[in-house]
């Protein structure tokens, strides 16, 4: 009891500026929803744990890419701006220390989000598909450019180049970040694709 009394007396003796700072530290900020742009207002789907392919399509004149929920039966194809792919806390991990992972874009021990190369029921399982492509495209030997993923055979391949990576924060502002694509080898070595 005396310790509590001494503690409360000590608090009362603090200068007014210190008391003001302590109050400010514990103050709450109220923000009206009207000032925030809610991302989900125009979305048809929020994809969080599904098998999603970035599906490339062509109608013969124009190309498009959009998320395809391959877990749904039948699969659901969304326009590029109609579905959000969310990667949250279950995918967060710390970057390994060894220099082999410098390509990721964060320093050793810093957090980044990792999507699995084998399906995990708690995470988005992201891939690529070309379900909207006809066989009218030219064929070429992709073995040289595939870094060993494709054997030396001429086939129907699509070459896609990534020109920009952007994401939107929940408050509607444009975020920053890096994208890396790699696959773990048999002995844990990273086979970097992008």
Tab-separated table of N, CA and C in Angstrom, residues 57-187:
chain	number	residue	atom	x	y	z
A	57	UNK	N	-4.357	-14.630	-71.343
A	57	UNK	CA	-5.334	-14.909	-72.395
A	57	UNK	C	-5.116	-13.969	-73.572
A	58	UNK	N	-5.579	-14.395	-74.725
A	58	UNK	CA	-5.515	-13.569	-75.933
A	58	UNK	C	-6.734	-13.868	-76.787
A	59	UNK	N	-7.326	-12.806	-77.307
A	59	UNK	CA	-8.460	-13.001	-78.210
A	59	UNK	C	-8.025	-12.875	-79.672
A	60	UNK	N	-6.733	-12.899	-79.898
A	60	UNK	CA	-6.195	-12.751	-81.246
A	60	UNK	C	-5.717	-11.342	-81.531
A	61	UNK	N	-6.230	-10.370	-80.778
A	61	UNK	CA	-5.826	-8.973	-80.967
A	61	UNK	C	-5.244	-8.367	-79.697
A	62	UNK	N	-5.849	-8.671	-78.559
A	62	UNK	CA	-5.393	-8.089	-77.302
A	62	UNK	C	-5.034	-9.188	-76.313
A	63	UNK	N	-4.049	-8.868	-75.454
A	63	UNK	CA	-3.615	-9.777	-74.407
A	63	UNK	C	-4.206	-9.319	-73.080
A	64	UNK	N	-4.454	-10.258	-72.189
A	64	UNK	CA	-4.917	-9.906	-70.848
A	64	UNK	C	-4.349	-10.915	-69.853
A	65	UNK	N	-4.314	-10.492	-68.619
A	65	UNK	CA	-3.889	-11.385	-67.539
A	65	UNK	C	-4.790	-11.093	-66.352
A	66	UNK	N	-5.209	-12.112	-65.673
A	66	UNK	CA	-6.081	-11.931	-64.522
A	66	UNK	C	-6.041	-13.151	-63.628
A	67	UNK	N	-6.401	-12.986	-62.365
A	67	UNK	CA	-6.382	-14.111	-61.438
A	67	UNK	C	-7.483	-15.123	-61.767
A	68	UNK	N	-7.127	-16.385	-61.677
A	68	UNK	CA	-8.074	-17.481	-61.922
A	68	UNK	C	-8.072	-18.364	-60.678
A	69	UNK	N	-9.224	-18.461	-60.019
A	69	UNK	CA	-9.352	-19.308	-58.836
A	69	UNK	C	-9.499	-20.749	-59.307
A	70	UNK	N	-8.396	-21.477	-59.304
A	70	UNK	CA	-8.395	-22.860	-59.773
A	70	UNK	C	-8.888	-23.832	-58.709
A	71	UNK	N	-9.107	-23.358	-57.472
A	71	UNK	CA	-9.662	-24.211	-56.421
A	71	UNK	C	-11.165	-24.370	-56.583
A	72	UNK	N	-11.820	-23.380	-57.188
A	72	UNK	CA	-13.270	-23.435	-57.384
A	72	UNK	C	-13.602	-24.440	-58.480
A	73	UNK	N	-14.752	-25.072	-58.378
A	73	UNK	CA	-15.218	-26.002	-59.409
A	73	UNK	C	-16.550	-25.526	-59.933
A	74	UNK	N	-16.653	-25.082	-61.158
A	74	UNK	CA	-15.574	-24.883	-62.121
A	74	UNK	C	-14.703	-23.692	-61.724
A	75	UNK	N	-13.516	-23.630	-62.290
A	75	UNK	CA	-12.584	-22.527	-61.998
A	75	UNK	C	-13.231	-21.198	-62.368
A	76	UNK	N	-12.890	-20.148	-61.617
A	76	UNK	CA	-13.464	-18.816	-61.851
A	76	UNK	C	-12.364	-17.886	-62.336
A	77	UNK	N	-12.564	-17.285	-63.491
A	77	UNK	CA	-11.623	-16.311	-64.053
A	77	UNK	C	-12.117	-14.912	-63.694
A	78	UNK	N	-11.247	-14.084	-63.119
A	78	UNK	CA	-11.593	-12.714	-62.748
A	78	UNK	C	-10.850	-11.742	-63.646
A	79	UNK	N	-11.442	-10.582	-63.855
A	79	UNK	CA	-10.720	-9.498	-64.519
A	79	UNK	C	-9.593	-9.071	-63.590
A	80	UNK	N	-8.575	-8.436	-64.129
A	80	UNK	CA	-7.396	-8.054	-63.356
A	80	UNK	C	-7.735	-7.219	-62.127
A	81	UNK	N	-8.747	-6.356	-62.219
A	81	UNK	CA	-9.079	-5.473	-61.101
A	81	UNK	C	-10.277	-5.961	-60.289
A	82	UNK	N	-10.725	-7.197	-60.489
A	82	UNK	CA	-11.922	-7.687	-59.810
A	82	UNK	C	-11.627	-8.591	-58.618
A	83	UNK	N	-10.386	-8.974	-58.430
A	83	UNK	CA	-10.032	-9.842	-57.305
A	83	UNK	C	-8.710	-9.384	-56.709
A	84	UNK	N	-8.639	-9.437	-55.390
A	84	UNK	CA	-7.389	-9.107	-54.697
A	84	UNK	C	-6.785	-10.390	-54.161
A	85	UNK	N	-5.487	-10.521	-54.307
A	85	UNK	CA	-4.766	-11.664	-53.754
A	85	UNK	C	-4.058	-11.169	-52.500
A	86	UNK	N	-4.463	-11.693	-51.343
A	86	UNK	CA	-3.945	-11.217	-50.067
A	86	UNK	C	-2.971	-12.231	-49.477
A	87	UNK	N	-1.813	-11.749	-49.093
A	87	UNK	CA	-0.801	-12.569	-48.431
A	87	UNK	C	-0.555	-11.931	-47.071
A	88	UNK	N	-0.901	-12.629	-46.008
A	88	UNK	CA	-0.794	-12.054	-44.675
A	88	UNK	C	0.230	-12.729	-43.790
A	89	UNK	N	-0.004	-12.631	-42.487
A	89	UNK	CA	0.936	-13.089	-41.463
A	89	UNK	C	1.393	-14.542	-41.609
A	90	UNK	N	0.541	-15.483	-42.042
A	90	UNK	CA	1.046	-16.861	-42.153
A	90	UNK	C	2.217	-17.014	-43.132
A	91	UNK	N	2.378	-16.071	-44.056
A	91	UNK	CA	3.462	-16.158	-45.047
A	91	UNK	C	4.696	-15.358	-44.642
A	92	UNK	N	4.630	-14.641	-43.517
A	92	UNK	CA	5.756	-13.796	-43.108
A	92	UNK	C	6.861	-14.643	-42.478
A	93	UNK	N	8.086	-14.360	-42.886
A	93	UNK	CA	9.235	-15.056	-42.305
A	93	UNK	C	10.464	-14.158	-42.349
A	94	UNK	N	11.517	-14.562	-41.662
A	94	UNK	CA	12.770	-13.805	-41.660
A	94	UNK	C	13.691	-14.352	-42.742
A	95	UNK	N	14.367	-13.430	-43.416
A	95	UNK	CA	15.282	-13.840	-44.477
A	95	UNK	C	16.496	-14.550	-43.893
A	96	UNK	N	16.909	-15.670	-44.496
A	96	UNK	CA	18.122	-16.351	-44.037
A	96	UNK	C	19.353	-15.440	-44.152
A	97	UNK	N	20.357	-15.715	-43.354
A	97	UNK	CA	21.547	-14.873	-43.288
A	97	UNK	C	22.481	-15.059	-44.483
A	98	UNK	N	22.558	-16.258	-45.050
A	98	UNK	CA	23.574	-16.484	-46.088
A	98	UNK	C	23.314	-15.661	-47.351
A	99	UNK	N	24.404	-15.306	-48.022
A	99	UNK	CA	24.371	-14.399	-49.175
A	99	UNK	C	23.614	-14.963	-50.368
A	100	UNK	N	23.350	-16.244	-50.378
A	100	UNK	CA	22.610	-16.868	-51.481
A	100	UNK	C	21.231	-16.222	-51.664
A	101	UNK	N	20.693	-15.614	-50.589
A	101	UNK	CA	19.358	-15.020	-50.640
A	101	UNK	C	19.378	-13.501	-50.753
A	102	UNK	N	20.481	-12.907	-51.156
A	102	UNK	CA	20.558	-11.454	-51.334
A	102	UNK	C	19.589	-10.957	-52.405
A	103	UNK	N	19.214	-11.805	-53.344
A	103	UNK	CA	18.324	-11.402	-54.437
A	103	UNK	C	16.908	-11.086	-53.965
A	104	UNK	N	16.537	-11.474	-52.752
A	104	UNK	CA	15.164	-11.294	-52.278
A	104	UNK	C	14.790	-9.820	-52.161
A	105	UNK	N	15.710	-8.960	-51.793
A	105	UNK	CA	15.394	-7.539	-51.694
A	105	UNK	C	15.305	-7.016	-50.274
A	106	UNK	N	15.502	-7.882	-49.273
A	106	UNK	CA	15.552	-7.446	-47.874
A	106	UNK	C	16.844	-7.979	-47.265
A	107	UNK	N	17.281	-7.330	-46.205
A	107	UNK	CA	18.520	-7.725	-45.550
A	107	UNK	C	18.363	-8.981	-44.700
A	108	UNK	N	19.475	-9.590	-44.301
A	108	UNK	CA	19.433	-10.780	-43.448
A	108	UNK	C	18.656	-10.512	-42.161
A	109	UNK	N	17.747	-11.412	-41.826
A	109	UNK	CA	16.946	-11.275	-40.614
A	109	UNK	C	15.707	-10.411	-40.766
A	110	UNK	N	15.595	-9.663	-41.861
A	110	UNK	CA	14.409	-8.825	-42.069
A	110	UNK	C	13.236	-9.681	-42.546
A	111	UNK	N	12.024	-9.178	-42.315
A	111	UNK	CA	10.816	-9.910	-42.689
A	111	UNK	C	10.519	-9.788	-44.172
A	112	UNK	N	9.974	-10.860	-44.725
A	112	UNK	CA	9.433	-10.850	-46.080
A	112	UNK	C	8.327	-11.897	-46.125
A	113	UNK	N	7.553	-11.898	-47.203
A	113	UNK	CA	6.434	-12.823	-47.344
A	113	UNK	C	6.779	-13.876	-48.388
A	114	UNK	N	6.650	-15.135	-48.013
A	114	UNK	CA	7.030	-16.249	-48.873
A	114	UNK	C	5.804	-17.093	-49.202
A	115	UNK	N	5.524	-17.231	-50.488
A	115	UNK	CA	4.458	-18.130	-50.924
A	115	UNK	C	5.078	-19.486	-51.231
A	116	UNK	N	4.356	-20.565	-50.946
A	116	UNK	CA	4.932	-21.905	-51.078
A	116	UNK	C	5.013	-22.395	-52.524
A	117	UNK	N	5.938	-23.320	-52.778
A	117	UNK	CA	5.996	-23.947	-54.097
A	117	UNK	C	5.179	-25.238	-54.115
A	118	UNK	N	4.682	-25.665	-52.947
A	118	UNK	CA	3.740	-26.784	-52.830
A	118	UNK	C	2.553	-26.264	-52.037
A	119	UNK	N	1.351	-26.699	-52.376
A	119	UNK	CA	0.149	-26.135	-51.765
A	119	UNK	C	0.132	-26.318	-50.257
A	120	UNK	N	-0.213	-25.226	-49.560
A	120	UNK	CA	-0.340	-25.174	-48.111
A	120	UNK	C	-1.737	-24.614	-47.842
A	121	UNK	N	-2.597	-25.278	-47.058
A	121	UNK	CA	-3.976	-24.820	-46.877
A	121	UNK	C	-4.109	-23.458	-46.200
A	122	UNK	N	-3.044	-22.945	-45.582
A	122	UNK	CA	-3.105	-21.651	-44.900
A	122	UNK	C	-2.649	-20.486	-45.771
A	123	UNK	N	-2.135	-20.773	-46.970
A	123	UNK	CA	-1.540	-19.722	-47.797
A	123	UNK	C	-2.081	-19.733	-49.218
A	124	UNK	N	-1.969	-18.593	-49.854
A	124	UNK	CA	-2.272	-18.484	-51.274
A	124	UNK	C	-1.266	-19.334	-52.042
A	125	UNK	N	-1.742	-20.126	-52.990
A	125	UNK	CA	-0.868	-20.968	-53.811
A	125	UNK	C	-0.906	-20.379	-55.208
A	126	UNK	N	0.134	-19.643	-55.565
A	126	UNK	CA	0.144	-18.839	-56.782
A	126	UNK	C	0.934	-19.516	-57.889
A	127	UNK	N	0.379	-19.475	-59.087
A	127	UNK	CA	1.052	-20.047	-60.247
A	127	UNK	C	0.725	-19.254	-61.497
A	128	UNK	N	1.124	-19.765	-62.623
A	128	UNK	CA	0.845	-19.147	-63.919
A	128	UNK	C	0.098	-20.151	-64.784
A	129	UNK	N	-0.769	-19.648	-65.656
A	129	UNK	CA	-1.502	-20.511	-66.582
A	129	UNK	C	-1.695	-19.765	-67.895
A	130	UNK	N	-1.980	-20.518	-68.927
A	130	UNK	CA	-2.253	-19.911	-70.238
A	130	UNK	C	-3.518	-20.519	-70.827
A	131	UNK	N	-4.543	-20.620	-69.979
A	131	UNK	CA	-5.799	-21.233	-70.386
A	131	UNK	C	-6.541	-20.476	-71.469
A	132	UNK	N	-6.212	-19.214	-71.663
A	132	UNK	CA	-6.903	-18.423	-72.671
A	132	UNK	C	-6.108	-18.240	-73.944
A	133	UNK	N	-5.168	-19.137	-74.215
A	133	UNK	CA	-4.316	-19.026	-75.402
A	133	UNK	C	-4.673	-20.134	-76.391
A	134	UNK	N	-4.799	-19.760	-77.641
A	134	UNK	CA	-5.075	-20.761	-78.674
A	134	UNK	C	-3.757	-21.286	-79.234
A	135	UNK	N	-3.829	-22.332	-80.009
A	135	UNK	CA	-2.613	-22.915	-80.583
A	135	UNK	C	-2.169	-22.208	-81.861
A	136	UNK	N	-2.668	-21.009	-82.089
A	136	UNK	CA	-2.280	-20.259	-83.287
A	136	UNK	C	-0.969	-19.500	-83.101
A	137	UNK	N	-0.379	-19.565	-81.914
A	137	UNK	CA	0.874	-18.861	-81.653
A	137	UNK	C	2.055	-19.630	-82.219
A	138	UNK	N	3.143	-18.922	-82.447
A	138	UNK	CA	4.369	-19.569	-82.926
A	138	UNK	C	4.973	-20.443	-81.832
A	139	UNK	N	5.774	-21.398	-82.225
A	139	UNK	CA	6.487	-22.265	-81.294
A	139	UNK	C	7.966	-21.912	-81.312
A	140	UNK	N	8.653	-22.137	-80.196
A	140	UNK	CA	10.098	-21.926	-80.142
A	140	UNK	C	10.697	-22.791	-79.050
A	141	UNK	N	12.004	-22.921	-79.039
A	141	UNK	CA	12.723	-23.724	-78.058
A	141	UNK	C	12.998	-22.856	-76.831
A	142	UNK	N	12.316	-23.128	-75.745
A	142	UNK	CA	12.435	-22.313	-74.530
A	142	UNK	C	13.486	-22.834	-73.556
A	143	UNK	N	14.200	-23.892	-73.898
A	143	UNK	CA	15.126	-24.507	-72.942
A	143	UNK	C	16.252	-23.571	-72.518
A	144	UNK	N	16.736	-22.721	-73.408
A	144	UNK	CA	17.824	-21.807	-73.069
A	144	UNK	C	17.409	-20.728	-72.095
A	145	UNK	N	16.199	-20.220	-72.248
A	145	UNK	CA	15.723	-19.132	-71.393
A	145	UNK	C	15.104	-19.618	-70.090
A	146	UNK	N	14.808	-20.895	-69.985
A	146	UNK	CA	14.070	-21.391	-68.826
A	146	UNK	C	14.955	-21.750	-67.635
A	147	UNK	N	16.260	-21.605	-67.770
A	147	UNK	CA	17.207	-21.926	-66.692
A	147	UNK	C	17.026	-23.362	-66.197
A	148	UNK	N	16.824	-24.274	-67.149
A	148	UNK	CA	16.743	-25.680	-66.795
A	148	UNK	C	15.368	-26.209	-66.452
A	149	UNK	N	14.346	-25.370	-66.471
A	149	UNK	CA	13.005	-25.845	-66.136
A	149	UNK	C	12.358	-26.599	-67.288
A	150	UNK	N	12.805	-26.333	-68.519
A	150	UNK	CA	12.224	-26.949	-69.707
A	150	UNK	C	13.324	-27.698	-70.442
A	151	UNK	N	13.019	-28.920	-70.876
A	151	UNK	CA	14.018	-29.680	-71.636
A	151	UNK	C	14.115	-29.130	-73.060
A	152	UNK	N	15.154	-29.503	-73.761
A	152	UNK	CA	15.397	-28.990	-75.118
A	152	UNK	C	14.387	-29.578	-76.093
A	153	UNK	N	13.282	-28.908	-76.227
A	153	UNK	CA	12.247	-29.333	-77.168
A	153	UNK	C	11.469	-28.112	-77.619
A	154	UNK	N	11.144	-28.091	-78.890
A	154	UNK	CA	10.325	-26.999	-79.405
A	154	UNK	C	8.890	-27.278	-78.996
A	155	UNK	N	8.243	-26.272	-78.447
A	155	UNK	CA	6.859	-26.440	-78.007
A	155	UNK	C	6.120	-25.130	-78.069
A	156	UNK	N	4.907	-25.155	-77.602
A	156	UNK	CA	4.085	-23.949	-77.576
A	156	UNK	C	4.320	-23.241	-76.246
A	157	UNK	N	5.132	-22.209	-76.283
A	157	UNK	CA	5.498	-21.467	-75.090
A	157	UNK	C	5.123	-20.014	-75.264
A	158	UNK	N	4.846	-19.356	-74.160
A	158	UNK	CA	4.568	-17.923	-74.156
A	158	UNK	C	5.686	-17.265	-73.372
A	159	UNK	N	6.258	-16.235	-73.916
A	159	UNK	CA	7.299	-15.485	-73.207
A	159	UNK	C	6.644	-14.244	-72.609
A	160	UNK	N	6.725	-14.126	-71.300
A	160	UNK	CA	6.116	-13.012	-70.577
A	160	UNK	C	7.226	-12.236	-69.885
A	161	UNK	N	7.186	-10.916	-69.980
A	161	UNK	CA	8.164	-10.059	-69.305
A	161	UNK	C	7.439	-9.217	-68.257
A	162	UNK	N	7.970	-9.183	-67.055
A	162	UNK	CA	7.407	-8.375	-65.982
A	162	UNK	C	7.974	-6.970	-66.094
A	163	UNK	N	7.115	-5.980	-66.238
A	163	UNK	CA	7.599	-4.611	-66.419
A	163	UNK	C	7.395	-3.741	-65.184
A	164	UNK	N	6.527	-4.138	-64.248
A	164	UNK	CA	6.270	-3.309	-63.075
A	164	UNK	C	5.669	-4.175	-61.971
A	165	UNK	N	5.978	-3.841	-60.743
A	165	UNK	CA	5.375	-4.483	-59.585
A	165	UNK	C	4.838	-3.372	-58.705
A	166	UNK	N	3.565	-3.435	-58.365
A	166	UNK	CA	2.961	-2.418	-57.511
A	166	UNK	C	1.920	-3.080	-56.625
A	167	UNK	N	1.718	-2.513	-55.465
A	167	UNK	CA	0.629	-2.983	-54.618
A	167	UNK	C	-0.014	-1.786	-53.940
A	168	UNK	N	-1.224	-1.994	-53.463
A	168	UNK	CA	-1.980	-0.942	-52.801
A	168	UNK	C	-2.118	-1.294	-51.328
A	169	UNK	N	-1.817	-0.332	-50.469
A	169	UNK	CA	-1.990	-0.514	-49.036
A	169	UNK	C	-3.475	-0.462	-48.698
A	170	UNK	N	-3.887	-0.989	-47.531
A	170	UNK	CA	-5.306	-0.959	-47.166
A	170	UNK	C	-5.915	0.439	-47.130
A	171	UNK	N	-5.101	1.482	-46.924
A	171	UNK	CA	-5.646	2.839	-46.901
A	171	UNK	C	-5.745	3.458	-48.292
A	172	UNK	N	-5.402	2.696	-49.337
A	172	UNK	CA	-5.528	3.187	-50.705
A	172	UNK	C	-4.266	3.787	-51.281
A	173	UNK	N	-3.237	3.974	-50.468
A	173	UNK	CA	-1.985	4.532	-50.981
A	173	UNK	C	-1.178	3.445	-51.683
A	174	UNK	N	-0.305	3.875	-52.582
A	174	UNK	CA	0.549	2.935	-53.300
A	174	UNK	C	1.702	2.529	-52.390
A	175	UNK	N	1.943	1.244	-52.275
A	175	UNK	CA	3.013	0.732	-51.429
A	175	UNK	C	4.296	0.534	-52.207
A	176	UNK	N	5.320	0.089	-51.508
A	176	UNK	CA	6.581	-0.221	-52.177
A	176	UNK	C	6.920	-1.677	-51.872
A	177	UNK	N	7.828	-2.226	-52.612
A	177	UNK	CA	8.200	-3.609	-52.368
A	177	UNK	C	8.942	-4.202	-53.542
A	178	UNK	N	9.417	-5.399	-53.357
A	178	UNK	CA	10.147	-6.133	-54.384
A	178	UNK	C	9.449	-7.461	-54.622
A	179	UNK	N	9.701	-8.032	-55.779
A	179	UNK	CA	9.184	-9.352	-56.112
A	179	UNK	C	10.347	-10.224	-56.545
A	180	UNK	N	10.435	-11.397	-55.976
A	180	UNK	CA	11.444	-12.374	-56.372
A	180	UNK	C	10.734	-13.690	-56.624
A	181	UNK	N	11.170	-14.402	-57.654
A	181	UNK	CA	10.608	-15.721	-57.937
A	181	UNK	C	11.768	-16.698	-58.010
A	182	UNK	N	11.688	-17.741	-57.182
A	182	UNK	CA	12.723	-18.761	-57.188
A	182	UNK	C	12.114	-20.087	-56.755
A	183	UNK	N	12.863	-21.108	-56.923
A	183	UNK	CA	12.435	-22.436	-56.525
A	183	UNK	C	13.569	-23.071	-55.733
A	184	UNK	N	13.218	-23.761	-54.656
A	184	UNK	CA	14.241	-24.446	-53.864
A	184	UNK	C	14.639	-25.729	-54.561
A	185	UNK	N	15.938	-25.945	-54.659
A	185	UNK	CA	16.448	-27.160	-55.283
A	185	UNK	C	16.422	-28.331	-54.328
A	186	UNK	N	16.912	-29.455	-54.764
A	186	UNK	CA	16.933	-30.683	-53.972
A	186	UNK	C	17.705	-30.492	-52.667
A	187	UNK	N	18.800	-29.755	-52.703
A	187	UNK	CA	19.638	-29.567	-51.523
A	187	UNK	C	19.405	-28.209	-50.861
